[in-house]
Amino acid sequence: MFEASEVKRLIEQGLPCELVVIEGEDGVHFRGIVVSAAFEGKPKVRQHQAVYATLGRLMGNEIHALQLQTFTPAQWEEGRGELGM
């Protein structure tokens, strides 16, 4: 079982991020918000794949699910993102 803080650390280690917020109480199901300039020009599916890549083999194994909301910094500043997960 994983702590949300460890999932957050792995994402931040593998992807340059302006903001990462991860929540999850049961150690296997998580939800989060990731804001990164690396998402510029990429469709949502590619943004999510970039985040999942930071977790490697943990996705689908130790981490059963990660529900994501991803944003570029501009999108986040425009108010498209909210912390109300």
mmCIF file of C-alpha atoms in Angstrom:
data_model
loop_
_atom_site.group_PDB
_atom_site.id
_atom_site.type_symbol
_atom_site.label_atom_id
_atom_site.label_comp_id
_atom_site.label_asym_id
_atom_site.label_seq_id
_atom_site.Cartn_x
_atom_site.Cartn_y
_atom_site.Cartn_z
ATOM 1 C CA MET A 1 0.000 0.000 0.000
ATOM 2 C CA PHE A 2 1.168 3.499 -0.859
ATOM 3 C CA GLU A 3 0.750 6.843 0.803
ATOM 4 C CA ALA A 4 -0.521 9.739 -1.321
ATOM 5 C CA SER A 5 2.657 11.620 -0.392
ATOM 6 C CA GLU A 6 4.799 8.900 -2.007
ATOM 7 C CA VAL A 7 2.757 9.023 -5.231
ATOM 8 C CA LYS A 8 3.201 12.817 -5.223
ATOM 9 C CA ARG A 9 6.971 12.475 -4.689
ATOM 10 C CA LEU A 10 7.336 10.038 -7.597
ATOM 11 C CA ILE A 11 5.393 12.301 -9.962
ATOM 12 C CA GLU A 12 7.442 15.352 -8.940
ATOM 13 C CA GLN A 13 10.662 13.384 -9.341
ATOM 14 C CA GLY A 14 9.805 12.264 -12.875
ATOM 15 C CA LEU A 15 8.059 15.321 -14.328
ATOM 16 C CA PRO A 16 8.699 19.070 -13.982
ATOM 17 C CA CYS A 17 5.554 20.296 -12.226
ATOM 18 C CA GLU A 18 4.263 23.602 -10.950
ATOM 19 C CA LEU A 19 1.682 21.861 -8.758
ATOM 20 C CA VAL A 20 0.943 18.287 -7.711
ATOM 21 C CA VAL A 21 -1.921 17.435 -5.362
ATOM 22 C CA ILE A 22 -2.631 13.771 -4.662
ATOM 23 C CA GLU A 23 -5.328 12.367 -2.390
ATOM 24 C CA GLY A 24 -6.191 8.807 -1.485
ATOM 25 C CA GLU A 25 -7.064 7.104 1.746
ATOM 26 C CA ASP A 26 -6.967 3.375 0.985
ATOM 27 C CA GLY A 27 -3.402 3.133 -0.333
ATOM 28 C CA VAL A 28 -4.340 1.819 -3.787
ATOM 29 C CA HIS A 29 -6.864 4.295 -5.272
ATOM 30 C CA PHE A 30 -5.809 7.906 -5.755
ATOM 31 C CA ARG A 31 -7.003 11.104 -7.405
ATOM 32 C CA GLY A 32 -4.938 14.108 -8.244
ATOM 33 C CA ILE A 33 -4.245 17.361 -9.997
ATOM 34 C CA VAL A 34 -1.009 17.909 -11.911
ATOM 35 C CA VAL A 35 -0.004 21.241 -13.455
ATOM 36 C CA SER A 36 3.021 21.132 -15.766
ATOM 37 C CA ALA A 37 4.462 23.154 -18.630
ATOM 38 C CA ALA A 38 5.427 19.782 -20.126
ATOM 39 C CA PHE A 39 1.737 19.382 -21.053
ATOM 40 C CA GLU A 40 1.796 22.325 -23.498
ATOM 41 C CA GLY A 41 0.465 21.265 -26.900
ATOM 42 C CA LYS A 42 -0.338 17.712 -25.795
ATOM 43 C CA PRO A 43 -3.813 16.198 -25.754
ATOM 44 C CA LYS A 44 -5.191 15.062 -22.387
ATOM 45 C CA VAL A 45 -4.415 11.415 -23.079
ATOM 46 C CA ARG A 46 -0.714 12.234 -23.615
ATOM 47 C CA GLN A 47 -0.676 14.381 -20.489
ATOM 48 C CA HIS A 48 -2.053 11.501 -18.433
ATOM 49 C CA GLN A 49 0.387 9.064 -20.015
ATOM 50 C CA ALA A 50 3.266 11.356 -19.010
ATOM 51 C CA VAL A 51 2.110 11.257 -15.396
ATOM 52 C CA TYR A 52 1.556 7.478 -15.434
ATOM 53 C CA ALA A 53 5.066 7.032 -16.876
ATOM 54 C CA THR A 54 6.523 8.581 -13.709
ATOM 55 C CA LEU A 55 4.957 5.732 -11.713
ATOM 56 C CA GLY A 56 6.178 2.975 -14.011
ATOM 57 C CA ARG A 57 5.276 -0.585 -13.035
ATOM 58 C CA LEU A 58 3.421 0.622 -9.935
ATOM 59 C CA MET A 59 0.436 1.598 -12.110
ATOM 60 C CA GLY A 60 -1.977 -1.297 -12.299
ATOM 61 C CA ASN A 61 -0.094 -3.172 -9.605
ATOM 62 C CA GLU A 62 0.504 -1.486 -6.257
ATOM 63 C CA ILE A 63 -1.439 1.549 -7.478
ATOM 64 C CA HIS A 64 -4.756 0.247 -8.788
ATOM 65 C CA ALA A 65 -6.140 3.571 -9.967
ATOM 66 C CA LEU A 66 -5.122 7.210 -10.350
ATOM 67 C CA GLN A 67 -7.882 9.578 -11.439
ATOM 68 C CA LEU A 68 -6.184 12.634 -12.918
ATOM 69 C CA GLN A 69 -6.947 16.206 -13.799
ATOM 70 C CA THR A 70 -4.072 17.713 -15.772
ATOM 71 C CA PHE A 71 -3.493 21.335 -16.729
ATOM 72 C CA THR A 72 -0.878 23.548 -18.313
ATOM 73 C CA PRO A 73 0.118 26.529 -16.149
ATOM 74 C CA ALA A 74 -1.908 28.836 -18.428
ATOM 75 C CA GLN A 75 -5.014 26.675 -18.076
ATOM 76 C CA TRP A 76 -4.591 26.595 -14.317
ATOM 77 C CA GLU A 77 -4.175 30.384 -14.163
ATOM 78 C CA GLU A 78 -7.270 30.863 -16.342
ATOM 79 C CA GLY A 79 -9.260 29.107 -13.655
ATOM 80 C CA ARG A 80 -9.929 25.879 -15.518
ATOM 81 C CA GLY A 81 -8.623 23.937 -12.575
ATOM 82 C CA GLU A 82 -9.940 23.801 -9.058
ATOM 83 C CA LEU A 83 -8.660 22.063 -5.974
ATOM 84 C CA GLY A 84 -12.193 20.883 -5.204
ATOM 85 C CA MET A 85 -11.469 17.244 -5.959
#
